[in-house]
mmCIF file with all atom_site columns, C-alpha atoms in Angstrom:
data_model
loop_
_atom_site.group_PDB
_atom_site.id
_atom_site.type_symbol
_atom_site.label_atom_id
_atom_site.label_alt_id
_atom_site.label_comp_id
_atom_site.label_asym_id
_atom_site.label_entity_id
_atom_site.label_seq_id
_atom_site.pdbx_PDB_ins_code
_atom_site.Cartn_x
_atom_site.Cartn_y
_atom_site.Cartn_z
_atom_site.occupancy
_atom_site.B_iso_or_equiv
_atom_site.pdbx_formal_charge
_atom_site.auth_seq_id
_atom_site.auth_comp_id
_atom_site.auth_asym_id
_atom_site.auth_atom_id
_atom_site.pdbx_PDB_model_num
ATOM 1   C CA . GLN A 1 1   ? 0.000   0.000  0.000   1.00 0.00 ? 1266 GLN A CA 1
ATOM 2   C CA . VAL A 1 2   ? 1.679   3.183  -1.203  1.00 0.00 ? 1267 VAL A CA 1
ATOM 3   C CA . HIS A 1 3   ? 1.551   6.090  1.229   1.00 0.00 ? 1268 HIS A CA 1
ATOM 4   C CA . LEU A 1 4   ? 2.363   9.741  0.490   1.00 0.00 ? 1269 LEU A CA 1
ATOM 5   C CA . GLN A 1 5   ? 3.340   12.365 3.040   1.00 0.00 ? 1270 GLN A CA 1
ATOM 6   C CA . GLU A 1 6   ? 3.878   16.058 2.338   1.00 0.00 ? 1271 GLU A CA 1
ATOM 7   C CA . SER A 1 7   ? 6.375   18.113 4.321   1.00 0.00 ? 1272 SER A CA 1
ATOM 8   C CA . GLY A 1 8   ? 7.543   21.703 4.324   1.00 0.00 ? 1273 GLY A CA 1
ATOM 9   C CA . PRO A 1 9   ? 6.960   25.102 5.911   1.00 0.00 ? 1274 PRO A CA 1
ATOM 10  C CA . THR A 1 10  ? 3.469   26.118 6.914   1.00 0.00 ? 1275 THR A CA 1
ATOM 11  C CA . VAL A 1 11  ? 4.097   29.837 6.342   1.00 0.00 ? 1276 VAL A CA 1
ATOM 12  C CA . VAL A 1 12  ? 5.939   31.497 3.466   1.00 0.00 ? 1277 VAL A CA 1
ATOM 13  C CA . LYS A 1 13  ? 6.515   35.229 3.062   1.00 0.00 ? 1278 LYS A CA 1
ATOM 14  C CA . PRO A 1 14  ? 5.193   37.029 -0.034  1.00 0.00 ? 1279 PRO A CA 1
ATOM 15  C CA . SER A 1 15  ? 7.630   37.049 -2.988  1.00 0.00 ? 1280 SER A CA 1
ATOM 16  C CA . GLU A 1 16  ? 9.590   34.125 -1.527  1.00 0.00 ? 1281 GLU A CA 1
ATOM 17  C CA . THR A 1 17  ? 9.721   30.508 -2.701  1.00 0.00 ? 1282 THR A CA 1
ATOM 18  C CA . LEU A 1 18  ? 7.432   27.767 -1.465  1.00 0.00 ? 1283 LEU A CA 1
ATOM 19  C CA . SER A 1 19  ? 9.195   24.403 -1.239  1.00 0.00 ? 1284 SER A CA 1
ATOM 20  C CA . LEU A 1 20  ? 7.449   21.139 -0.444  1.00 0.00 ? 1285 LEU A CA 1
ATOM 21  C CA . THR A 1 21  ? 8.594   17.541 -0.467  1.00 0.00 ? 1286 THR A CA 1
ATOM 22  C CA . CYS A 1 22  ? 6.511   14.406 -0.795  1.00 0.00 ? 1287 CYS A CA 1
ATOM 23  C CA . SER A 1 23  ? 7.847   11.207 0.732   1.00 0.00 ? 1288 SER A CA 1
ATOM 24  C CA . VAL A 1 24  ? 6.699   7.976  -0.867  1.00 0.00 ? 1289 VAL A CA 1
ATOM 25  C CA . SER A 1 25  ? 6.551   4.760  1.128   1.00 0.00 ? 1290 SER A CA 1
ATOM 26  C CA . GLY A 1 26  ? 5.213   1.280  0.520   1.00 0.00 ? 1291 GLY A CA 1
ATOM 27  C CA . GLY A 1 27  ? 6.250   0.936  -3.100  1.00 0.00 ? 1292 GLY A CA 1
ATOM 28  C CA . PRO A 1 28  ? 8.695   2.002  -5.822  1.00 0.00 ? 1293 PRO A CA 1
ATOM 29  C CA . MET A 1 29  ? 8.383   5.177  -7.855  1.00 0.00 ? 1294 MET A CA 1
ATOM 30  C CA . ASN A 1 30  ? 8.718   3.426  -11.190 1.00 0.00 ? 1295 ASN A CA 1
ATOM 31  C CA . ARG A 1 31  ? 6.501   4.059  -14.219 1.00 0.00 ? 1296 ARG A CA 1
ATOM 32  C CA . ASP A 1 32  ? 4.141   6.407  -12.414 1.00 0.00 ? 1297 ASP A CA 1
ATOM 33  C CA . TYR A 1 33  ? 3.304   10.112 -12.543 1.00 0.00 ? 1298 TYR A CA 1
ATOM 34  C CA . TRP A 1 34  ? 3.779   12.130 -9.376  1.00 0.00 ? 1299 TRP A CA 1
ATOM 35  C CA . ASN A 1 35  ? 1.504   15.142 -9.105  1.00 0.00 ? 1300 ASN A CA 1
ATOM 36  C CA . TRP A 1 36  ? 0.905   18.213 -7.012  1.00 0.00 ? 1301 TRP A CA 1
ATOM 37  C CA . VAL A 1 37  ? -2.664  19.465 -6.567  1.00 0.00 ? 1302 VAL A CA 1
ATOM 38  C CA . ARG A 1 38  ? -3.738  22.375 -4.397  1.00 0.00 ? 1303 ARG A CA 1
ATOM 39  C CA . GLN A 1 39  ? -6.978  23.652 -2.929  1.00 0.00 ? 1304 GLN A CA 1
ATOM 40  C CA . SER A 1 40  ? -7.413  27.266 -1.851  1.00 0.00 ? 1305 SER A CA 1
ATOM 41  C CA . PRO A 1 41  ? -9.678  27.879 1.152   1.00 0.00 ? 1306 PRO A CA 1
ATOM 42  C CA . GLY A 1 42  ? -13.261 27.113 0.242   1.00 0.00 ? 1307 GLY A CA 1
ATOM 43  C CA . LYS A 1 43  ? -12.356 26.463 -3.396  1.00 0.00 ? 1308 LYS A CA 1
ATOM 44  C CA . GLY A 1 44  ? -11.989 23.520 -5.741  1.00 0.00 ? 1309 GLY A CA 1
ATOM 45  C CA . LEU A 1 45  ? -9.018  21.431 -6.801  1.00 0.00 ? 1310 LEU A CA 1
ATOM 46  C CA . GLU A 1 46  ? -6.274  22.929 -8.968  1.00 0.00 ? 1311 GLU A CA 1
ATOM 47  C CA . TRP A 1 47  ? -3.658  20.790 -10.666 1.00 0.00 ? 1312 TRP A CA 1
ATOM 48  C CA . ILE A 1 48  ? -0.164  22.272 -10.386 1.00 0.00 ? 1313 ILE A CA 1
ATOM 49  C CA . GLY A 1 49  ? 1.915   19.800 -12.360 1.00 0.00 ? 1314 GLY A CA 1
ATOM 50  C CA . ARG A 1 50  ? 3.425   16.346 -12.470 1.00 0.00 ? 1315 ARG A CA 1
ATOM 51  C CA . VAL A 1 51  ? 6.793   14.677 -12.771 1.00 0.00 ? 1316 VAL A CA 1
ATOM 52  C CA . TYR A 1 52  ? 7.169   11.315 -14.451 1.00 0.00 ? 1317 TYR A CA 1
ATOM 53  C CA . TRP A 1 53  ? 9.465   8.709  -12.936 1.00 0.00 ? 1318 TRP A CA 1
ATOM 54  C CA . THR A 1 54  ? 11.994  9.569  -15.677 1.00 0.00 ? 1319 THR A CA 1
ATOM 55  C CA . GLY A 1 55  ? 12.040  13.219 -14.633 1.00 0.00 ? 1320 GLY A CA 1
ATOM 56  C CA . ARG A 1 56  ? 9.893   14.542 -17.472 1.00 0.00 ? 1321 ARG A CA 1
ATOM 57  C CA . THR A 1 57  ? 7.469   17.232 -16.326 1.00 0.00 ? 1322 THR A CA 1
ATOM 58  C CA . ASN A 1 58  ? 4.126   18.811 -17.265 1.00 0.00 ? 1323 ASN A CA 1
ATOM 59  C CA . PHE A 1 59  ? 2.743   21.991 -15.715 1.00 0.00 ? 1324 PHE A CA 1
ATOM 60  C CA . ASN A 1 60  ? -0.476  23.923 -15.399 1.00 0.00 ? 1325 ASN A CA 1
ATOM 61  C CA . PRO A 1 61  ? -0.003  26.732 -17.947 1.00 0.00 ? 1326 PRO A CA 1
ATOM 62  C CA . SER A 1 62  ? -1.217  29.295 -15.424 1.00 0.00 ? 1327 SER A CA 1
ATOM 63  C CA . LEU A 1 63  ? 1.634   28.396 -13.059 1.00 0.00 ? 1328 LEU A CA 1
ATOM 64  C CA . LYS A 1 64  ? 4.267   27.214 -15.497 1.00 0.00 ? 1329 LYS A CA 1
ATOM 65  C CA . ASN A 1 65  ? 6.541   30.253 -15.184 1.00 0.00 ? 1330 ASN A CA 1
ATOM 66  C CA . ARG A 1 66  ? 6.802   29.903 -11.396 1.00 0.00 ? 1331 ARG A CA 1
ATOM 67  C CA . VAL A 1 67  ? 6.882   26.140 -10.835 1.00 0.00 ? 1332 VAL A CA 1
ATOM 68  C CA . SER A 1 68  ? 9.586   23.523 -10.878 1.00 0.00 ? 1333 SER A CA 1
ATOM 69  C CA . LEU A 1 69  ? 9.261   19.848 -10.005 1.00 0.00 ? 1334 LEU A CA 1
ATOM 70  C CA . SER A 1 70  ? 11.912  17.257 -9.329  1.00 0.00 ? 1335 SER A CA 1
ATOM 71  C CA . ILE A 1 71  ? 12.093  13.607 -8.392  1.00 0.00 ? 1336 ILE A CA 1
ATOM 72  C CA . ASP A 1 72  ? 14.656  11.609 -6.414  1.00 0.00 ? 1337 ASP A CA 1
ATOM 73  C CA . ARG A 1 73  ? 13.732  7.972  -6.783  1.00 0.00 ? 1338 ARG A CA 1
ATOM 74  C CA . SER A 1 74  ? 16.668  6.808  -4.666  1.00 0.00 ? 1339 SER A CA 1
ATOM 75  C CA . ALA A 1 75  ? 15.277  8.818  -1.750  1.00 0.00 ? 1340 ALA A CA 1
ATOM 76  C CA . SER A 1 76  ? 11.648  7.981  -2.625  1.00 0.00 ? 1341 SER A CA 1
ATOM 77  C CA . GLN A 1 77  ? 10.749  11.659 -2.798  1.00 0.00 ? 1342 GLN A CA 1
ATOM 78  C CA . PHE A 1 78  ? 9.524   14.263 -5.221  1.00 0.00 ? 1343 PHE A CA 1
ATOM 79  C CA . SER A 1 79  ? 9.460   17.998 -4.706  1.00 0.00 ? 1344 SER A CA 1
ATOM 80  C CA . LEU A 1 80  ? 7.677   21.203 -5.631  1.00 0.00 ? 1345 LEU A CA 1
ATOM 81  C CA . ARG A 1 81  ? 9.105   24.710 -5.804  1.00 0.00 ? 1346 ARG A CA 1
ATOM 82  C CA . LEU A 1 82  ? 6.791   27.671 -6.428  1.00 0.00 ? 1347 LEU A CA 1
ATOM 83  C CA . ASN A 1 83  ? 8.486   31.024 -6.861  1.00 0.00 ? 1348 ASN A CA 1
ATOM 84  C CA . ALA A 1 84  ? 7.312   34.550 -6.118  1.00 0.00 ? 1349 ALA A CA 1
ATOM 85  C CA . VAL A 1 85  ? 4.350   33.505 -3.999  1.00 0.00 ? 1350 VAL A CA 1
ATOM 86  C CA . THR A 1 86  ? 1.419   35.774 -3.193  1.00 0.00 ? 1351 THR A CA 1
ATOM 87  C CA . SER A 1 87  ? -1.630  35.422 -0.986  1.00 0.00 ? 1352 SER A CA 1
ATOM 88  C CA . ALA A 1 88  ? -3.325  33.654 -3.898  1.00 0.00 ? 1353 ALA A CA 1
ATOM 89  C CA . ASP A 1 89  ? -0.961  30.730 -3.316  1.00 0.00 ? 1354 ASP A CA 1
ATOM 90  C CA . THR A 1 90  ? -2.340  30.115 0.178   1.00 0.00 ? 1355 THR A CA 1
ATOM 91  C CA . ALA A 1 91  ? -3.797  26.616 -0.030  1.00 0.00 ? 1356 ALA A CA 1
ATOM 92  C CA . VAL A 1 92  ? -3.730  23.017 1.038   1.00 0.00 ? 1357 VAL A CA 1
ATOM 93  C CA . TYR A 1 93  ? -1.140  21.271 -1.121  1.00 0.00 ? 1358 TYR A CA 1
ATOM 94  C CA . TYR A 1 94  ? -1.559  17.571 -1.928  1.00 0.00 ? 1359 TYR A CA 1
ATOM 95  C CA . CYS A 1 95  ? 0.945   15.188 -3.463  1.00 0.00 ? 1360 CYS A CA 1
ATOM 96  C CA . VAL A 1 96  ? -0.745  12.554 -5.585  1.00 0.00 ? 1361 VAL A CA 1
ATOM 97  C CA . ARG A 1 97  ? 0.135   9.458  -7.580  1.00 0.00 ? 1362 ARG A CA 1
ATOM 98  C CA . ASP A 1 98  ? -1.250  8.779  -11.055 1.00 0.00 ? 1363 ASP A CA 1
ATOM 99  C CA . ARG A 1 99  ? -0.461  5.413  -12.621 1.00 0.00 ? 1364 ARG A CA 1
ATOM 100 C CA . GLY A 1 100 ? -1.047  6.700  -16.142 1.00 0.00 ? 1365 GLY A CA 1
ATOM 101 C CA . CYS A 1 101 ? -2.775  4.824  -18.928 1.00 0.00 ? 1366 CYS A CA 1
ATOM 102 C CA . SER A 1 102 ? -2.752  1.291  -20.240 1.00 0.00 ? 1367 SER A CA 1
ATOM 103 C CA . ALA A 1 103 ? -3.816  0.391  -23.750 1.00 0.00 ? 1368 ALA A CA 1
ATOM 104 C CA . THR A 1 104 ? -7.465  0.441  -22.676 1.00 0.00 ? 1369 THR A CA 1
ATOM 105 C CA . THR A 1 105 ? -7.917  2.783  -19.739 1.00 0.00 ? 1370 THR A CA 1
ATOM 106 C CA . CYS A 1 106 ? -6.334  5.418  -17.552 1.00 0.00 ? 1371 CYS A CA 1
ATOM 107 C CA . SER A 1 107 ? -5.942  4.937  -13.827 1.00 0.00 ? 1372 SER A CA 1
ATOM 108 C CA . GLY A 1 108 ? -6.707  8.349  -12.369 1.00 0.00 ? 1373 GLY A CA 1
ATOM 109 C CA . MET A 1 109 ? -5.057  9.867  -9.311  1.00 0.00 ? 1374 MET A CA 1
ATOM 110 C CA . ASP A 1 110 ? -5.328  6.895  -7.017  1.00 0.00 ? 1375 ASP A CA 1
ATOM 111 C CA . VAL A 1 111 ? -3.186  7.765  -3.992  1.00 0.00 ? 1376 VAL A CA 1
ATOM 112 C CA . TRP A 1 112 ? -3.326  11.133 -2.222  1.00 0.00 ? 1377 TRP A CA 1
ATOM 113 C CA . GLY A 1 113 ? -1.319  12.516 0.655   1.00 0.00 ? 1378 GLY A CA 1
ATOM 114 C CA . GLN A 1 114 ? -3.204  13.982 3.593   1.00 0.00 ? 1379 GLN A CA 1
ATOM 115 C CA . GLY A 1 115 ? -2.333  17.493 2.430   1.00 0.00 ? 1380 GLY A CA 1
ATOM 116 C CA . THR A 1 116 ? -0.312  20.266 3.999   1.00 0.00 ? 1381 THR A CA 1
ATOM 117 C CA . THR A 1 117 ? -1.593  23.778 4.594   1.00 0.00 ? 1382 THR A CA 1
ATOM 118 C CA . VAL A 1 118 ? 0.644   26.599 3.415   1.00 0.00 ? 1383 VAL A CA 1
ATOM 119 C CA . ALA A 1 119 ? -0.166  30.205 4.203   1.00 0.00 ? 1384 ALA A CA 1
ATOM 120 C CA . VAL A 1 120 ? 1.508   33.090 2.422   1.00 0.00 ? 1385 VAL A CA 1
ATOM 121 C CA . SER A 1 121 ? 1.869   35.824 4.984   1.00 0.00 ? 1386 SER A CA 1
ATOM 122 C CA . SER A 1 122 ? 4.383   38.373 6.129   1.00 0.00 ? 1387 SER A CA 1
ATOM 123 C CA . GLN B 2 1   ? -13.793 29.353 -14.069 1.00 0.00 ? 651  GLN B CA 1
ATOM 124 C CA . SER B 2 2   ? -12.983 25.672 -14.460 1.00 0.00 ? 652  SER B CA 1
ATOM 125 C CA . VAL B 2 3   ? -12.282 23.982 -17.785 1.00 0.00 ? 653  VAL B CA 1
ATOM 126 C CA . LEU B 2 4   ? -14.805 21.255 -16.926 1.00 0.00 ? 654  LEU B CA 1
ATOM 127 C CA . THR B 2 5   ? -18.290 22.389 -15.892 1.00 0.00 ? 655  THR B CA 1
ATOM 128 C CA . GLN B 2 6   ? -20.165 20.818 -13.009 1.00 0.00 ? 656  GLN B CA 1
ATOM 129 C CA . PRO B 2 7   ? -23.313 21.966 -11.200 1.00 0.00 ? 657  PRO B CA 1
ATOM 130 C CA . PRO B 2 8   ? -22.375 23.678 -7.927  1.00 0.00 ? 658  PRO B CA 1
ATOM 131 C CA . SER B 2 9   ? -24.733 21.537 -5.902  1.00 0.00 ? 659  SER B CA 1
ATOM 132 C CA . VAL B 2 10  ? -27.169 18.648 -5.965  1.00 0.00 ? 660  VAL B CA 1
ATOM 133 C CA . SER B 2 11  ? -29.286 17.223 -3.194  1.00 0.00 ? 661  SER B CA 1
ATOM 134 C CA . GLY B 2 12  ? -31.477 14.264 -2.471  1.00 0.00 ? 662  GLY B CA 1
ATOM 135 C CA . ALA B 2 13  ? -33.148 12.308 0.264   1.00 0.00 ? 663  ALA B CA 1
ATOM 136 C CA . PRO B 2 14  ? -31.623 9.093  1.556   1.00 0.00 ? 664  PRO B CA 1
ATOM 137 C CA . GLY B 2 15  ? -32.208 6.295  -0.900  1.00 0.00 ? 665  GLY B CA 1
ATOM 138 C CA . GLN B 2 16  ? -32.722 8.593  -3.857  1.00 0.00 ? 666  GLN B CA 1
ATOM 139 C CA . ARG B 2 17  ? -30.666 8.673  -7.020  1.00 0.00 ? 667  ARG B CA 1
ATOM 140 C CA . VAL B 2 18  ? -28.633 11.764 -7.877  1.00 0.00 ? 668  VAL B CA 1
ATOM 141 C CA . THR B 2 19  ? -26.670 12.558 -11.009 1.00 0.00 ? 669  THR B CA 1
ATOM 142 C CA . ILE B 2 20  ? -23.719 14.908 -11.357 1.00 0.00 ? 670  ILE B CA 1
ATOM 143 C CA . SER B 2 21  ? -22.811 16.089 -14.825 1.00 0.00 ? 671  SER B CA 1
ATOM 144 C CA . CYS B 2 22  ? -19.392 17.108 -16.093 1.00 0.00 ? 672  CYS B CA 1
ATOM 145 C CA . THR B 2 23  ? -19.279 18.972 -19.384 1.00 0.00 ? 673  THR B CA 1
ATOM 146 C CA . GLY B 2 24  ? -16.165 19.584 -21.444 1.00 0.00 ? 674  GLY B CA 1
ATOM 147 C CA . THR B 2 25  ? -15.010 19.866 -25.029 1.00 0.00 ? 675  THR B CA 1
ATOM 148 C CA . THR B 2 26  ? -13.333 17.797 -27.730 1.00 0.00 ? 676  THR B CA 1
ATOM 149 C CA . SER B 2 27  ? -9.918  18.837 -26.386 1.00 0.00 ? 677  SER B CA 1
ATOM 150 C CA . ASN B 2 28  ? -10.535 17.241 -22.994 1.00 0.00 ? 678  ASN B CA 1
ATOM 151 C CA . ILE B 2 29  ? -13.417 14.855 -22.246 1.00 0.00 ? 679  ILE B CA 1
ATOM 152 C CA . GLY B 2 30  ? -13.934 14.195 -25.938 1.00 0.00 ? 680  GLY B CA 1
ATOM 153 C CA . GLY B 2 31  ? -10.485 12.651 -26.208 1.00 0.00 ? 681  GLY B CA 1
ATOM 154 C CA . TYR B 2 32  ? -9.512  11.486 -22.723 1.00 0.00 ? 682  TYR B CA 1
ATOM 155 C CA . ASP B 2 33  ? -10.829 9.340  -19.900 1.00 0.00 ? 683  ASP B CA 1
ATOM 156 C CA . VAL B 2 34  ? -12.761 10.995 -17.078 1.00 0.00 ? 684  VAL B CA 1
ATOM 157 C CA . HIS B 2 35  ? -12.137 10.284 -13.426 1.00 0.00 ? 685  HIS B CA 1
ATOM 158 C CA . TRP B 2 36  ? -14.219 11.206 -10.394 1.00 0.00 ? 686  TRP B CA 1
ATOM 159 C CA . TYR B 2 37  ? -13.095 12.056 -6.869  1.00 0.00 ? 687  TYR B CA 1
ATOM 160 C CA . GLN B 2 38  ? -14.981 12.254 -3.600  1.00 0.00 ? 688  GLN B CA 1
ATOM 161 C CA . GLN B 2 39  ? -13.903 14.721 -0.917  1.00 0.00 ? 689  GLN B CA 1
ATOM 162 C CA . LEU B 2 40  ? -15.603 14.266 2.420   1.00 0.00 ? 690  LEU B CA 1
ATOM 163 C CA . PRO B 2 41  ? -15.569 17.228 4.823   1.00 0.00 ? 691  PRO B CA 1
ATOM 164 C CA . GLY B 2 42  ? -12.101 17.928 6.159   1.00 0.00 ? 692  GLY B CA 1
ATOM 165 C CA . ARG B 2 43  ? -10.526 15.062 4.229   1.00 0.00 ? 693  ARG B CA 1
ATOM 166 C CA . ALA B 2 44  ? -8.271  14.651 1.244   1.00 0.00 ? 694  ALA B CA 1
ATOM 167 C CA . PRO B 2 45  ? -9.941  13.650 -2.027  1.00 0.00 ? 695  PRO B CA 1
ATOM 168 C CA . THR B 2 46  ? -10.137 9.970  -2.914  1.00 0.00 ? 696  THR B CA 1
ATOM 169 C CA . LEU B 2 47  ? -10.515 8.292  -6.294  1.00 0.00 ? 697  LEU B CA 1
ATOM 170 C CA . LEU B 2 48  ? -14.121 7.221  -6.792  1.00 0.00 ? 698  LEU B CA 1
ATOM 171 C CA . ILE B 2 49  ? -14.339 6.312  -10.488 1.00 0.00 ? 699  ILE B CA 1
ATOM 172 C CA . TYR B 2 50  ? -11.490 5.901  -12.972 1.00 0.00 ? 700  TYR B CA 1
ATOM 173 C CA . GLY B 2 51  ? -11.454 5.411  -16.709 1.00 0.00 ? 701  GLY B CA 1
ATOM 174 C CA . ASN B 2 52  ? -14.980 6.784  -17.149 1.00 0.00 ? 702  ASN B CA 1
ATOM 175 C CA . GLY B 2 53  ? -16.812 3.983  -15.398 1.00 0.00 ? 703  GLY B CA 1
ATOM 176 C CA . ASN B 2 54  ? -14.515 1.778  -13.311 1.00 0.00 ? 704  ASN B CA 1
ATOM 177 C CA . ARG B 2 55  ? -14.682 1.553  -9.523  1.00 0.00 ? 705  ARG B CA 1
ATOM 178 C CA . PRO B 2 56  ? -11.512 1.058  -7.474  1.00 0.00 ? 706  PRO B CA 1
ATOM 179 C CA . SER B 2 57  ? -11.596 -1.751 -4.974  1.00 0.00 ? 707  SER B CA 1
ATOM 180 C CA . GLY B 2 58  ? -13.660 -0.780 -1.947  1.00 0.00 ? 708  GLY B CA 1
ATOM 181 C CA . VAL B 2 59  ? -15.921 1.753  -3.659  1.00 0.00 ? 709  VAL B CA 1
ATOM 182 C CA . PRO B 2 60  ? -19.596 0.766  -3.227  1.00 0.00 ? 710  PRO B CA 1
ATOM 183 C CA . ASP B 2 61  ? -21.464 -0.194 -6.364  1.00 0.00 ? 711  ASP B CA 1
ATOM 184 C CA . ARG B 2 62  ? -24.041 2.540  -5.758  1.00 0.00 ? 712  ARG B CA 1
ATOM 185 C CA . PHE B 2 63  ? -21.481 4.819  -7.430  1.00 0.00 ? 713  PHE B CA 1
ATOM 186 C CA . SER B 2 64  ? -21.314 4.569  -11.220 1.00 0.00 ? 714  SER B CA 1
ATOM 187 C CA . GLY B 2 65  ? -19.833 6.656  -13.997 1.00 0.00 ? 715  GLY B CA 1
ATOM 188 C CA . SER B 2 66  ? -20.268 7.035  -17.717 1.00 0.00 ? 716  SER B CA 1
ATOM 189 C CA . LYS B 2 67  ? -19.053 9.173  -20.592 1.00 0.00 ? 717  LYS B CA 1
ATOM 190 C CA . SER B 2 68  ? -20.630 10.156 -23.881 1.00 0.00 ? 718  SER B CA 1
ATOM 191 C CA . GLY B 2 69  ? -18.997 12.516 -26.329 1.00 0.00 ? 719  GLY B CA 1
ATOM 192 C CA . THR B 2 70  ? -17.820 15.599 -24.448 1.00 0.00 ? 720  THR B CA 1
ATOM 193 C CA . SER B 2 71  ? -19.786 14.946 -21.263 1.00 0.00 ? 721  SER B CA 1
ATOM 194 C CA . ALA B 2 72  ? -19.580 12.573 -18.340 1.00 0.00 ? 722  ALA B CA 1
ATOM 195 C CA . SER B 2 73  ? -21.857 11.697 -15.458 1.00 0.00 ? 723  SER B CA 1
ATOM 196 C CA . LEU B 2 74  ? -21.551 10.334 -11.963 1.00 0.00 ? 724  LEU B CA 1
ATOM 197 C CA . VAL B 2 75  ? -24.609 8.614  -10.523 1.00 0.00 ? 725  VAL B CA 1
ATOM 198 C CA . ILE B 2 76  ? -25.146 7.855  -6.870  1.00 0.00 ? 726  ILE B CA 1
ATOM 199 C CA . SER B 2 77  ? -27.934 5.293  -6.584  1.00 0.00 ? 727  SER B CA 1
ATOM 200 C CA . GLY B 2 78  ? -29.359 4.909  -3.132  1.00 0.00 ? 728  GLY B CA 1
ATOM 201 C CA . LEU B 2 79  ? -27.946 8.065  -1.588  1.00 0.00 ? 729  LEU B CA 1
ATOM 202 C CA . GLN B 2 80  ? -26.638 7.659  1.966   1.00 0.00 ? 730  GLN B CA 1
ATOM 203 C CA . ALA B 2 81  ? -25.860 10.198 4.663   1.00 0.00 ? 731  ALA B CA 1
ATOM 204 C CA . GLU B 2 82  ? -22.148 9.391  4.459   1.00 0.00 ? 732  GLU B CA 1
ATOM 205 C CA . ASP B 2 83  ? -22.102 10.408 0.785   1.00 0.00 ? 733  ASP B CA 1
ATOM 206 C CA . GLU B 2 84  ? -22.442 14.066 1.705   1.00 0.00 ? 734  GLU B CA 1
ATOM 207 C CA . GLY B 2 85  ? -19.407 15.937 0.440   1.00 0.00 ? 735  GLY B CA 1
ATOM 208 C CA . ASP B 2 86  ? -17.814 17.392 -2.672  1.00 0.00 ? 736  ASP B CA 1
ATOM 209 C CA . TYR B 2 87  ? -17.347 15.544 -5.942  1.00 0.00 ? 737  TYR B CA 1
ATOM 210 C CA . TYR B 2 88  ? -14.918 16.477 -8.712  1.00 0.00 ? 738  TYR B CA 1
ATOM 211 C CA . CYS B 2 89  ? -14.497 15.259 -12.272 1.00 0.00 ? 739  CYS B CA 1
ATOM 212 C CA . GLN B 2 90  ? -11.048 15.264 -13.877 1.00 0.00 ? 740  GLN B CA 1
ATOM 213 C CA . SER B 2 91  ? -9.630  14.741 -17.337 1.00 0.00 ? 741  SER B CA 1
ATOM 214 C CA . PHE B 2 92  ? -6.734  15.984 -19.468 1.00 0.00 ? 742  PHE B CA 1
ATOM 215 C CA . ASP B 2 93  ? -6.713  18.781 -21.999 1.00 0.00 ? 743  ASP B CA 1
ATOM 216 C CA . THR B 2 94  ? -4.642  18.791 -25.182 1.00 0.00 ? 744  THR B CA 1
ATOM 217 C CA . SER B 2 95  ? -5.183  22.518 -25.759 1.00 0.00 ? 745  SER B CA 1
ATOM 218 C CA . LEU B 2 96  ? -3.414  23.138 -22.446 1.00 0.00 ? 746  LEU B CA 1
ATOM 219 C CA . GLY B 2 97  ? -0.366  21.039 -23.186 1.00 0.00 ? 747  GLY B CA 1
ATOM 220 C CA . ASP B 2 98  ? -1.761  17.788 -21.823 1.00 0.00 ? 748  ASP B CA 1
ATOM 221 C CA . SER B 2 99  ? -2.583  19.366 -18.488 1.00 0.00 ? 749  SER B CA 1
ATOM 222 C CA . ALA B 2 100 ? -4.806  17.653 -15.975 1.00 0.00 ? 750  ALA B CA 1
ATOM 223 C CA . VAL B 2 101 ? -8.018  19.640 -15.504 1.00 0.00 ? 751  VAL B CA 1
ATOM 224 C CA . PHE B 2 102 ? -10.671 19.444 -12.795 1.00 0.00 ? 752  PHE B CA 1
ATOM 225 C CA . GLY B 2 103 ? -14.291 20.423 -12.709 1.00 0.00 ? 753  GLY B CA 1
ATOM 226 C CA . GLY B 2 104 ? -15.289 23.095 -10.236 1.00 0.00 ? 754  GLY B CA 1
ATOM 227 C CA . GLY B 2 105 ? -16.791 20.538 -7.907  1.00 0.00 ? 755  GLY B CA 1
ATOM 228 C CA . THR B 2 106 ? -20.336 19.616 -6.890  1.00 0.00 ? 756  THR B CA 1
ATOM 229 C CA . LYS B 2 107 ? -21.527 19.668 -3.311  1.00 0.00 ? 757  LYS B CA 1
ATOM 230 C CA . VAL B 2 108 ? -23.842 16.766 -2.568  1.00 0.00 ? 758  VAL B CA 1
ATOM 231 C CA . THR B 2 109 ? -26.287 17.361 0.273   1.00 0.00 ? 759  THR B CA 1
ATOM 232 C CA . VAL B 2 110 ? -28.309 14.558 1.793   1.00 0.00 ? 760  VAL B CA 1
ATOM 233 C CA . LEU B 2 111 ? -31.644 15.992 2.916   1.00 0.00 ? 761  LEU B CA 1
#
């Protein structure tokens, strides 16, 4: 049973960089997509981006210029960096696994971390 | 606003059937699978339906999903009090560089 756990600061100052790490336990990080999804207070889910096990990345176009993702399979972790944060980046941040698609169907985001709340405040 | 359109809310009495729609375009639902997530109050989302109509192990069979053209639907048959929460559809969008996209979410209220 794969388990994901987010870690990082709970408060980040405006204009600084938000850095979060997701630790993966219970299984390897091979052949899967590792995502970040966030949820602003009282709002819906927003996909931030994903990193494939090979290191290839995809990003939400609205955040692309400020986001970087990385993966360290040897440490069973993947990470998010979001630059130049503002109050609009205050949210619960989730790390999420997506197993991708087979020839017939796609798996969806099947494992979610519990989420970590990050507030942007001076 | 969200790329995928869902009704903000639906409600029903216990035992009733409710349907949540998810409307997209040819660049997302029309070409990709749709997945559904349930988010109970104060909890992280969980995968409810994957690949348009498949249930992960442990999901009750009162939840079902389908897709037709550029729309998808989630049906809860036999609504229960513990189903109250938010439900989100998700797909991918080629016009956004193969980005994952979510619907705005639908709040299900059990009367």
